[in-house]
Short mmCIF file of C-alpha atoms and ligand atoms in Angstrom, two decimals:
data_model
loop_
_atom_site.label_atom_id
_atom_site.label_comp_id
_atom_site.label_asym_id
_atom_site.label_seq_id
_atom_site.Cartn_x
_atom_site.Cartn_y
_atom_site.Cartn_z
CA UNK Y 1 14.59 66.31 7.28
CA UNK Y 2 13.33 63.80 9.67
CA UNK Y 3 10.94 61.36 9.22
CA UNK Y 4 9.13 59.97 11.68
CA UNK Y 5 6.89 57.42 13.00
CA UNK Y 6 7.87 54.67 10.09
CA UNK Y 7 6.75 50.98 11.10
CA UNK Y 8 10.03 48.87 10.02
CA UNK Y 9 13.01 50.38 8.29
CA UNK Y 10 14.03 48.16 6.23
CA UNK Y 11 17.61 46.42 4.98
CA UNK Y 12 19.52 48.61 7.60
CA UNK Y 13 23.45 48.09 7.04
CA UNK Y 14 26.58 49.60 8.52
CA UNK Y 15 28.32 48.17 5.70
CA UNK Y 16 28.05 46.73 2.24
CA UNK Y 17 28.14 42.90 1.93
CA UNK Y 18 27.40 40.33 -0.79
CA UNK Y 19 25.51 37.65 0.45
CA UNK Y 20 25.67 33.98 0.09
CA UNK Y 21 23.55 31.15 1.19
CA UNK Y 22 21.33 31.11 4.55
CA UNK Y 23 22.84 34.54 4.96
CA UNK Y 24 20.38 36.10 2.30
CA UNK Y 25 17.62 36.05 4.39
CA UNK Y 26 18.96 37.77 7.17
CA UNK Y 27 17.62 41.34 6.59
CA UNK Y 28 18.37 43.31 9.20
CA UNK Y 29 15.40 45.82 10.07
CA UNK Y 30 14.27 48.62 12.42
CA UNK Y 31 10.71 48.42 13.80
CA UNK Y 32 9.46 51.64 15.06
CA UNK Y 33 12.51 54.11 13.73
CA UNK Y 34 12.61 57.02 12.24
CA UNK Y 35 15.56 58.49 9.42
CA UNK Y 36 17.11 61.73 8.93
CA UNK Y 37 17.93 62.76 5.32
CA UNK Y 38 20.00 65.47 4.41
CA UNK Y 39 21.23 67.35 1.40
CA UNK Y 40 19.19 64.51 -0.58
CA UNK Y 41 21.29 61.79 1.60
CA UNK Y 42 20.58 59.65 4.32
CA UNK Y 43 22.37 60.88 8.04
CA UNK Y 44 21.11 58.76 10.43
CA UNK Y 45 18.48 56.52 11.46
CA UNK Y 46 17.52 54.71 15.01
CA UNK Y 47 14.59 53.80 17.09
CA UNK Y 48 11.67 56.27 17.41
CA UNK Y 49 12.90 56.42 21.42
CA UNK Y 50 16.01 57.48 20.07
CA UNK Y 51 14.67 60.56 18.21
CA UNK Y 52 15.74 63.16 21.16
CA UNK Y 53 19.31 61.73 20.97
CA UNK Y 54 19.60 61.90 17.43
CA UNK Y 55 18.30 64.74 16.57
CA UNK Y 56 20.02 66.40 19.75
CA UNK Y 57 22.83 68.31 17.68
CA UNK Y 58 20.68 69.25 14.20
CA UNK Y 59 18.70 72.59 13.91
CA UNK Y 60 15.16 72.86 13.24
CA UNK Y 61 14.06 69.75 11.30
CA UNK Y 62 11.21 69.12 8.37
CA UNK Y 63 9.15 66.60 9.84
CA UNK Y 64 7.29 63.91 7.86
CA UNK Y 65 5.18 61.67 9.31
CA UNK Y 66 5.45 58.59 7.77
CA UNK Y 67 2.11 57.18 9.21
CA UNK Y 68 3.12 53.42 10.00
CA UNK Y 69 4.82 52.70 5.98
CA UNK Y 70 7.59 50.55 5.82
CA UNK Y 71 10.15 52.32 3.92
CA UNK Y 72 13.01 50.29 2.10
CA UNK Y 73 15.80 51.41 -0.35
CA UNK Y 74 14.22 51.98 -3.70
CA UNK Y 75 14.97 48.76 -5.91
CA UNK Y 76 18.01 48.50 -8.16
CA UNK Y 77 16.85 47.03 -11.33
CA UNK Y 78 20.37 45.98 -13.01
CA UNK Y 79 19.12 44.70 -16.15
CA UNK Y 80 17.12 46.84 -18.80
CA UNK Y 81 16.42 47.57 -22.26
CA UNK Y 82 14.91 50.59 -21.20
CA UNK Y 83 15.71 52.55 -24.62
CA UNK Y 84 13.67 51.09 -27.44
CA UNK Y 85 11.37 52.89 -30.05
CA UNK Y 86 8.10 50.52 -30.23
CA UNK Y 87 6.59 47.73 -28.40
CA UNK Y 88 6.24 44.56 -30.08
CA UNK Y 89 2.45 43.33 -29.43
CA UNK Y 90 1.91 41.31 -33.18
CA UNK Y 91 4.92 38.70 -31.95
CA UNK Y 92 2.69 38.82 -28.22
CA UNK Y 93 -0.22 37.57 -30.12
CA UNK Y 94 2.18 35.18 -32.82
CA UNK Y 95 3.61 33.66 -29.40
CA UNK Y 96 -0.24 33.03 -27.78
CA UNK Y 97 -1.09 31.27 -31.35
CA UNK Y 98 1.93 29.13 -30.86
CA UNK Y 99 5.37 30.46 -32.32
CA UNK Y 100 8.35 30.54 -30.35
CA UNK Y 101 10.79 32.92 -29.61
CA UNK Y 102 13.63 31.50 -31.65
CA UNK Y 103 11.01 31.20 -34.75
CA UNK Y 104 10.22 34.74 -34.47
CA UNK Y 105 13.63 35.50 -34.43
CA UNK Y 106 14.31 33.41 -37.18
CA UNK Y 107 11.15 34.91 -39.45
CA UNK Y 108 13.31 38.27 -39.33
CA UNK Y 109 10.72 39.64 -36.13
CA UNK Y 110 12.62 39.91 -32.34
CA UNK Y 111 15.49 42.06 -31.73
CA UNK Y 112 15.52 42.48 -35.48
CA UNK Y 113 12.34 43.97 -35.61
CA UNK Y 114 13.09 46.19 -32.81
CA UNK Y 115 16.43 47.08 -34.79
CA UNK Y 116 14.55 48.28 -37.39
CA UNK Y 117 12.55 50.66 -35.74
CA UNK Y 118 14.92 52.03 -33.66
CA UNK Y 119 17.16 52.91 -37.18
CA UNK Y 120 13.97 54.81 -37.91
CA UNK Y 121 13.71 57.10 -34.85
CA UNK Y 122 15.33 60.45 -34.16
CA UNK Y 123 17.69 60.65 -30.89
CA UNK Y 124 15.53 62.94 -29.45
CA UNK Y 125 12.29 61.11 -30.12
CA UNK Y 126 14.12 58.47 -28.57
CA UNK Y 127 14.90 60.24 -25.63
CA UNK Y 128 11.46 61.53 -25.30
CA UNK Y 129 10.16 57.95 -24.98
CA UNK Y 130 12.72 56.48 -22.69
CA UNK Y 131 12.57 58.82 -20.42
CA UNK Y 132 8.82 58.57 -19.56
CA UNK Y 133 9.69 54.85 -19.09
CA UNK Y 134 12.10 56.12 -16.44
CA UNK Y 135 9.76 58.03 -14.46
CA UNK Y 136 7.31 55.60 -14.49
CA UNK Y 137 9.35 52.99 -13.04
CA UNK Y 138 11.14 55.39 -10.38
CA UNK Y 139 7.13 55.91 -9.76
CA UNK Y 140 6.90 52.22 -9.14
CA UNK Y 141 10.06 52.70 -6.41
CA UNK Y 142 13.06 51.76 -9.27
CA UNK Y 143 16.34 54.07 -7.56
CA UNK Y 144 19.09 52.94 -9.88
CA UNK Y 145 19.15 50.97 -13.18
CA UNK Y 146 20.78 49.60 -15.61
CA UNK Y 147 19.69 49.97 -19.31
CA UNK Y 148 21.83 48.24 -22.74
CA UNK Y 149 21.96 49.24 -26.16
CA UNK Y 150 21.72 46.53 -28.81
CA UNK Y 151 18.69 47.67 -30.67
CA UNK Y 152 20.88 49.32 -32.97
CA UNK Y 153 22.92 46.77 -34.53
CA UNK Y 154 24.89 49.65 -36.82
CA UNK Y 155 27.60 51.97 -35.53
CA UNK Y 156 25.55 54.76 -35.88
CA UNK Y 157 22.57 53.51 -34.32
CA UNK Y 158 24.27 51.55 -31.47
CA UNK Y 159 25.92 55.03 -30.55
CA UNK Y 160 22.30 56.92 -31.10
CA UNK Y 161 21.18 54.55 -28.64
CA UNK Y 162 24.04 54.93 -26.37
CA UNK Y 163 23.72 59.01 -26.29
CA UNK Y 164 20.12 58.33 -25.42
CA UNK Y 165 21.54 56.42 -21.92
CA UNK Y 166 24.10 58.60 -21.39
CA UNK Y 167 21.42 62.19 -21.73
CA UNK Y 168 19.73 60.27 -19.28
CA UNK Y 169 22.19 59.86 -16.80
CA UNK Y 170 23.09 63.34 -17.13
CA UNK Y 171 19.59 64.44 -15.86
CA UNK Y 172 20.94 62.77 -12.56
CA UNK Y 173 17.57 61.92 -11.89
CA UNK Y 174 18.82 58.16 -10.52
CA UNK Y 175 21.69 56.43 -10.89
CA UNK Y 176 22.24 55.19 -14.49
CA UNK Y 177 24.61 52.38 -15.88
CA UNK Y 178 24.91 51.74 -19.55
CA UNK Y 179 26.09 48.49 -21.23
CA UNK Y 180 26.88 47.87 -24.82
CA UNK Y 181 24.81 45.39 -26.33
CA UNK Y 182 26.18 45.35 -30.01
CA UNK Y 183 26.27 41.46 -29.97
CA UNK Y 184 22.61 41.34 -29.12
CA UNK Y 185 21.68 39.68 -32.64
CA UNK Y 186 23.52 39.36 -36.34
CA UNK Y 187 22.23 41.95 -38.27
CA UNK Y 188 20.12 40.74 -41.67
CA UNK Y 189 23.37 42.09 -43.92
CA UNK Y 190 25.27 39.95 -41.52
CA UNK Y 191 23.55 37.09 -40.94
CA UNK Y 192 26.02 35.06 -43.16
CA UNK Y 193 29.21 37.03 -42.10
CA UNK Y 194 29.07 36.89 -38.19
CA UNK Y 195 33.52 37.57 -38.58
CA UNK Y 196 32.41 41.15 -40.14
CA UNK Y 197 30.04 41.98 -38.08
CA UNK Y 198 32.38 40.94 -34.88
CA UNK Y 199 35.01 43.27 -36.64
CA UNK Y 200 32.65 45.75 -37.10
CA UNK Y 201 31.88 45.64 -32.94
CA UNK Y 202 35.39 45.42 -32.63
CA UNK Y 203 36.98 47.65 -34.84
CA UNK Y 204 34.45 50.48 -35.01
CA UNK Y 205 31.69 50.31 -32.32
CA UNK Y 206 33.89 49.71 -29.16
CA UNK Y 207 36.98 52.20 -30.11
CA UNK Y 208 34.34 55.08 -31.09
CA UNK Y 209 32.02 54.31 -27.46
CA UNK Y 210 35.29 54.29 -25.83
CA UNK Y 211 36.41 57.74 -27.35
CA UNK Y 212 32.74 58.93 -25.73
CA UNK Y 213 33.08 57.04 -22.78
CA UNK Y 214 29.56 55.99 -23.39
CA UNK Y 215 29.34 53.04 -21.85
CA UNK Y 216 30.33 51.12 -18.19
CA UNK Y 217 29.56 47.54 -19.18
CA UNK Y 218 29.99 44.97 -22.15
CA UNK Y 219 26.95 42.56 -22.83
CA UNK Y 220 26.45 39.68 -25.29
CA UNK Y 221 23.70 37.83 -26.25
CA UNK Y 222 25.43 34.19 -25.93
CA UNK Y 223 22.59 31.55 -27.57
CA UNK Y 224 22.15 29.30 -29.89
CA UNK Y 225 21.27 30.75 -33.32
CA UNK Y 226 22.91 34.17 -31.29
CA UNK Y 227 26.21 34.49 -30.42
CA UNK Y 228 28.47 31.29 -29.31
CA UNK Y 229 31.08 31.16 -26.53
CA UNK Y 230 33.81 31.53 -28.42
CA UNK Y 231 32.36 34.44 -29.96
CA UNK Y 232 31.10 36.11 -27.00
CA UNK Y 233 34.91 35.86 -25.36
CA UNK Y 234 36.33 37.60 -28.35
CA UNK Y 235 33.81 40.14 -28.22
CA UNK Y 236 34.52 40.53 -24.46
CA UNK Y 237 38.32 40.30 -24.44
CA UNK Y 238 37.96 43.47 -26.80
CA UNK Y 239 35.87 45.66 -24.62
CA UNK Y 240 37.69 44.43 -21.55
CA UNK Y 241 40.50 46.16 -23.21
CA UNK Y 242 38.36 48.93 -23.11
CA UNK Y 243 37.86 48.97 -19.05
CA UNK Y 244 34.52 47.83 -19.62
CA UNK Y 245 33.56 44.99 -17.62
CA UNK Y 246 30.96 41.78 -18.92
CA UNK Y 247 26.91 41.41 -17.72
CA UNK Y 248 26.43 38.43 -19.86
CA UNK Y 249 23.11 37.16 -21.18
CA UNK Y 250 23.25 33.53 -20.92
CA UNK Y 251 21.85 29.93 -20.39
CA UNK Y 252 18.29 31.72 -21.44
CA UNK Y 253 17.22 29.23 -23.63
CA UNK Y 254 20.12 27.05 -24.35
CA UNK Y 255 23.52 25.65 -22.85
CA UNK Y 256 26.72 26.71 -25.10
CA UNK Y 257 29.61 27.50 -22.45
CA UNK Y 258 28.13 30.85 -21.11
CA UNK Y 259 28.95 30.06 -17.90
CA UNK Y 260 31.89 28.79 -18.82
CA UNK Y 261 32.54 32.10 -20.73
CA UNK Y 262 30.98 34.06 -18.15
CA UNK Y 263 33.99 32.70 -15.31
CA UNK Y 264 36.89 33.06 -17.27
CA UNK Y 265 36.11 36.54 -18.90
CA UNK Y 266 35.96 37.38 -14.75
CA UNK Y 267 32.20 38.85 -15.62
CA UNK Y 268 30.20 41.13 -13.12
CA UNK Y 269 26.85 39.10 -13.75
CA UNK Y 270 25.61 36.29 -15.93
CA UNK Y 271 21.69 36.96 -16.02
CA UNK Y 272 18.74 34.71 -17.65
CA UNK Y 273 20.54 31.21 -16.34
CA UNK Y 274 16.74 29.08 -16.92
CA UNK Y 275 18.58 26.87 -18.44
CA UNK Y 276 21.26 25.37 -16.09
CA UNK Y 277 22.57 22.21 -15.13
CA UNK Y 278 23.98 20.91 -11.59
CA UNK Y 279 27.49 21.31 -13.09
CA UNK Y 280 26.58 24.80 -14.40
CA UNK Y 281 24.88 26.10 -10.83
CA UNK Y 282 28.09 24.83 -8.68
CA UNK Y 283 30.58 26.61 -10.54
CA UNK Y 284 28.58 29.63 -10.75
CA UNK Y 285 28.02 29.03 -6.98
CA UNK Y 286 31.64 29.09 -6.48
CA UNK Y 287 32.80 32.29 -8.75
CA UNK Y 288 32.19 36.04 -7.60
CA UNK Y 289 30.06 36.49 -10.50
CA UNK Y 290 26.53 37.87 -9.77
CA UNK Y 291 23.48 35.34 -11.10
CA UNK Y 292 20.94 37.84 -12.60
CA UNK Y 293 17.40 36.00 -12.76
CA UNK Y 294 14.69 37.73 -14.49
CA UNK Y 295 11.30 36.00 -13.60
CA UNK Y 296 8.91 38.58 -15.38
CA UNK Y 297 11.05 37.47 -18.99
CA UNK Y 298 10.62 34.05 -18.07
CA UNK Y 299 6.99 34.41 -17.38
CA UNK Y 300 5.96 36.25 -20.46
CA UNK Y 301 7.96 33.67 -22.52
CA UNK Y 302 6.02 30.78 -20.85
CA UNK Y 303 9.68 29.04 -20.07
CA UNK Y 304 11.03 27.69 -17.01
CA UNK Y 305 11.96 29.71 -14.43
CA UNK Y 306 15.71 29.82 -13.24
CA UNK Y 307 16.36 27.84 -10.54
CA UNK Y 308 17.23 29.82 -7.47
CA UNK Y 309 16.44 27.71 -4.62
CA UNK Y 310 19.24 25.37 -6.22
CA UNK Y 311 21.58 28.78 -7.11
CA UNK Y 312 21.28 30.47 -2.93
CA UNK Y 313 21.29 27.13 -1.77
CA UNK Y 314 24.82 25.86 -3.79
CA UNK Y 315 26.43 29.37 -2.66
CA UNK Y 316 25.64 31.97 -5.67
CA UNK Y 317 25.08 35.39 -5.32
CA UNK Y 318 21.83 36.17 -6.68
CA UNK Y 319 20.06 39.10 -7.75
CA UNK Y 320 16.87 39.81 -9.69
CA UNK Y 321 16.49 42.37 -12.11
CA UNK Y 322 13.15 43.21 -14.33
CA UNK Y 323 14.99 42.86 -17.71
CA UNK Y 324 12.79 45.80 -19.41
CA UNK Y 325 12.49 45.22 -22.66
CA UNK Y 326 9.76 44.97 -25.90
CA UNK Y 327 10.09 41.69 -26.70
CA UNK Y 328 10.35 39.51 -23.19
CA UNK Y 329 9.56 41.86 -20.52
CA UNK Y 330 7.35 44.85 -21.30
CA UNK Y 331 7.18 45.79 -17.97
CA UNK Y 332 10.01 47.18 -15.19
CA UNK Y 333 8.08 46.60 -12.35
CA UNK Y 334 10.15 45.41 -9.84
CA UNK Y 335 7.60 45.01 -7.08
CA UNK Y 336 5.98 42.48 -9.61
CA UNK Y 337 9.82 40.94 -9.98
CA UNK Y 338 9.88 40.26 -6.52
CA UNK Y 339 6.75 38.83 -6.64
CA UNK Y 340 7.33 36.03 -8.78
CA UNK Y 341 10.79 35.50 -7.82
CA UNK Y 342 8.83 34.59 -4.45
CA UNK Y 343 5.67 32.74 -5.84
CA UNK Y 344 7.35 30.77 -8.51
CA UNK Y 345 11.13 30.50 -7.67
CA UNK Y 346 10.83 30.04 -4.08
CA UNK Y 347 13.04 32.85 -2.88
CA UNK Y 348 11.94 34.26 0.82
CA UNK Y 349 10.60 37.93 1.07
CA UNK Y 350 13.82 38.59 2.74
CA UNK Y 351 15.86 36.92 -0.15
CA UNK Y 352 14.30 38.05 -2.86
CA UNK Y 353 13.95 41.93 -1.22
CA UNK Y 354 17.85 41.92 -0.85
CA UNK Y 355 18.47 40.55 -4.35
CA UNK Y 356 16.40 43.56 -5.50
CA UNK Y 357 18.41 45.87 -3.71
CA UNK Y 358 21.79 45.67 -2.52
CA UNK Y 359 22.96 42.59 -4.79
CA UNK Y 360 21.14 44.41 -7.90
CA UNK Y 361 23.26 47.58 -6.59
CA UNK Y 362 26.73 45.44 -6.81
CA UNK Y 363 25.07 44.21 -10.42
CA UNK Y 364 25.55 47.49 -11.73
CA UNK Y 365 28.75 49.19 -9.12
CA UNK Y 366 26.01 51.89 -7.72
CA UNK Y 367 26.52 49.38 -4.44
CA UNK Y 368 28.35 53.00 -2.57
CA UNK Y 369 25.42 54.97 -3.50
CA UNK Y 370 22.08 52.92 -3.29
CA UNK Y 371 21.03 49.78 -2.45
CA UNK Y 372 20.42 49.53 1.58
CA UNK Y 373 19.80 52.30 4.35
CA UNK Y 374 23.00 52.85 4.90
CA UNK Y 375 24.64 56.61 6.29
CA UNK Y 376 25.81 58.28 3.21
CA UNK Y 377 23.61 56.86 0.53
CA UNK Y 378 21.55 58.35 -1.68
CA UNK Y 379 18.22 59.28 0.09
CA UNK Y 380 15.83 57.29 -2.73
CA UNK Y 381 13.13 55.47 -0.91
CA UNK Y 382 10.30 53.32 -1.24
CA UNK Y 383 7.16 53.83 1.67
CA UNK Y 384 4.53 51.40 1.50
CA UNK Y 385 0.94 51.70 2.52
CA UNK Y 386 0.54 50.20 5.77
CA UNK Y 387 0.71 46.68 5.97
CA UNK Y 388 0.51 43.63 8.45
CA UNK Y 389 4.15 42.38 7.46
CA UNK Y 390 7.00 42.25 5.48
CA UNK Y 391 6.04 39.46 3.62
CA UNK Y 392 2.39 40.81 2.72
CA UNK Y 393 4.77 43.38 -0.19
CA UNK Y 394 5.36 40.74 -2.35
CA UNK Y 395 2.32 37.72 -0.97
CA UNK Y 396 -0.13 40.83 -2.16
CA UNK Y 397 0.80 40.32 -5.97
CA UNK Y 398 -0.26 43.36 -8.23
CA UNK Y 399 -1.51 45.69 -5.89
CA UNK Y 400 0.19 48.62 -5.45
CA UNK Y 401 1.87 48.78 -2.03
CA UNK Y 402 3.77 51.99 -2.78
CA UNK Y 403 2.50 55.32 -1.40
CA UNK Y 404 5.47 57.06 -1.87
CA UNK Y 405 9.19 57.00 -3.53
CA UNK Y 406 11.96 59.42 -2.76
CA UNK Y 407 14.69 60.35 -4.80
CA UNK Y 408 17.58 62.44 -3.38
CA UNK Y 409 15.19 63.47 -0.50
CA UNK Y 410 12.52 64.52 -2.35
CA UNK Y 411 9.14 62.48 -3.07
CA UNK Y 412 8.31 61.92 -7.10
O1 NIG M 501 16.98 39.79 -22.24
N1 NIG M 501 17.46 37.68 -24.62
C1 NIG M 501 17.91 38.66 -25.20
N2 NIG M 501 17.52 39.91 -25.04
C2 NIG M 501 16.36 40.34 -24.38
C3 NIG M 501 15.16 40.30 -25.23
C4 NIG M 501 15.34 41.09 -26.44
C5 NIG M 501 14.13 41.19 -27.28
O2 NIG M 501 13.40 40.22 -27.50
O3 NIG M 501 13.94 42.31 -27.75
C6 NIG M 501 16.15 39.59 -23.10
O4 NIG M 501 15.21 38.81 -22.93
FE1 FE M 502 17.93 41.21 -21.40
#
């Protein structure tokens, strides 16, 4: 397939590269080119003057036109709570009249309340649900994501969660990761044993996910009035055992050593991070760990958002991810992510398109298979409606800028 005539291919790389400082808003482009996809890949790409050469050795083509869009990789959302079985739109309306997240939490509502629901739902009604979330955000140009359990909170309805990712990567629709998220919140029979209900994670969730090879990543809530440090490298040490590296939620609303945590347990991400001090951003800056931000959770929570002038500026690799999820984020729009993570935090177009792409790709190790426009990657792309510039994607907040997405060559 060729397609033709596109405006500015963009985040063109020969190779894969993390990227730190003033180098994150370096993203190299192709005005004027055209792409050849095939077998659901992408083959090649150059100018559109270079069309007779590169298309020289291929038979017969399908040609699209692609009409002046821009067409980037599809983003790489690599932090989700995609499975869950209701929203949560009381605690929306308990948070506009004044209550906090921790007091709903604490009043038995949160990731409790969630937990609850989700012990009431069949697998398959489960599945049903979570997978129209899927296509609607591939429709809104997500081409890999991450999702987490942790609305289970039992071994049986962590795993029923679990099964529910793992159906869904089999469809092979995307590129799926899954990360268990038992230590997302002490259970009520729990809440004054947190030792049993680590030994439960330990001693019965991880061995019988491993046995299923359910999940890819480890993730624990590490807060105040959630899990501490100490508790979240226990919990961690255990699945590493397991082959399953951390993505750590931390430094959301409170300080406790997850960073700390987050460097020695050799984590893939620490994600949230509003809460950080200068201390906290340099040695993040100077570890390989990726810093997740999630500006939509931040903005529905009315908190500050994470600082990521101060994180690309100090060194840290930073991606942005649209955290999916009932009770923070009820939306995984990541055209909306980038939005904010350009209005409010600061980050360039440039910065903040590449921190939705290739860095959320490393986030989540789908970095060989999506990500950038890269030979050999997975053909999923986004193509705009025409626009001015680069920057007008996210400047034109809440608009929908997406004509098209392809997955594996073909348009959803
Ligand atoms: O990433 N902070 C912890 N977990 C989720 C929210 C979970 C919930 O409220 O249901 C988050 O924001
Ligand atoms: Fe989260």
């Amino acid at each position: 397939m060729l397609i033709k005539n596109i405006a500015c291919l963009v985040n063109v790389r020969e190779e894969n590269t993390l990227l730190r400082g003033k180098a994150l808003s370096g993203l190299p482009c192709i005005k004027d080119a055209c792409l050849i996809v095939e077998a659901g890949k992408i083959k090649g790409y150059g100018k559109m003057r270079e069309l007779p050469a590169l298309t020289a050795h291929h038979s017969p083509l399908t040609v699209i036109d692609a009409n002046g869009a821009y067409i980037l990789p599809c983003w790489c959302d690599s932090h989700t709570h995609l499975v869950f079985a209701a929203s949560r739109e009381a605690e929306f309306i308990d948070k506009i009249k004044g209550l906090s997240y921790t007091g709903i939490a604490a009043k038995g509502g949160g990731i409790l309340n969630s937990a609850e629901e989700l012990g009431r739902m069949s697998e398959s009604a489960l599945f049903d649900a979570a997978l129209q979330r899927l296509h609607e955000v591939m429709k809104l140009g997500t081409g890999a994501i991450e999702i987490k359990s942790g609305y289970g909170l039992s071994v049986e309805a962590e795993l029923k969660m679990l099964r529910v990712i793992q159906r869904l990567k089999a469809l092979d629709l995307i590129p799926v990761k899954a990360t268990f998220l038992g230590a997302h919140a002490y259970p009520l029979e729990y809440k004054n044993d947190h030792a049993g209900y680590i030994r439960l994670i330990i001693d019965e969730m991880l061995p019988n996910i491993a046995r299923e090879n359910l999940a890819d990543f480890i993730d624990v809530f590490c807060e105040q009035g959630f899990f501490s440090a100490e508790e979240t490298k226990r919990i961690c040490e255990a699945g590493i055992r397991y082959g399953l590296q951390p993505k750590l939620h931390v430094n959301q609303l409170s300080s406790i050593g997850g960073i700390e945590a987050a460097i020695e347990l050799n984590a893939l991400s620490a994600d949230h991070l509003e809460t950080m001090n200068e201390t906290e951003i340099n040695m993040l800056a100077g570890s390989n760990i990726i810093a997740t931000l999630l500006p939509t959770a931040a903005y529905f929570l009315r908190m500050r958002y994470p600082p990521a002038r101060k994180l690309i500026d100090a060194g840290a690799i930073v991606a942005l991810a649209s955290d999916y999820n009932p009770g923070s984020s009820p939306s995984g729009n990541m055209n909306t992510v980038v939005s904010m993570a350009c209005i409010q935090m600061r980050m360039l177009p440039e910065e903040a398109i590449h921190a939705a792409t290739i860095h959320g790709a490393y986030a989540m190790q789908v970095q060989e298979e999506a990500g950038s426009i890269t030979a050999g990657k997975k053909a999923n792309l986004i193509f705009t409606r025409p626009m001015p510039s680069l920057a007008y994607l996210p400047y034109s907040f809440g608009n929908n800028l997406i004509d098209k997405v392809m997955i594996n060559g073909k348009f959803v």
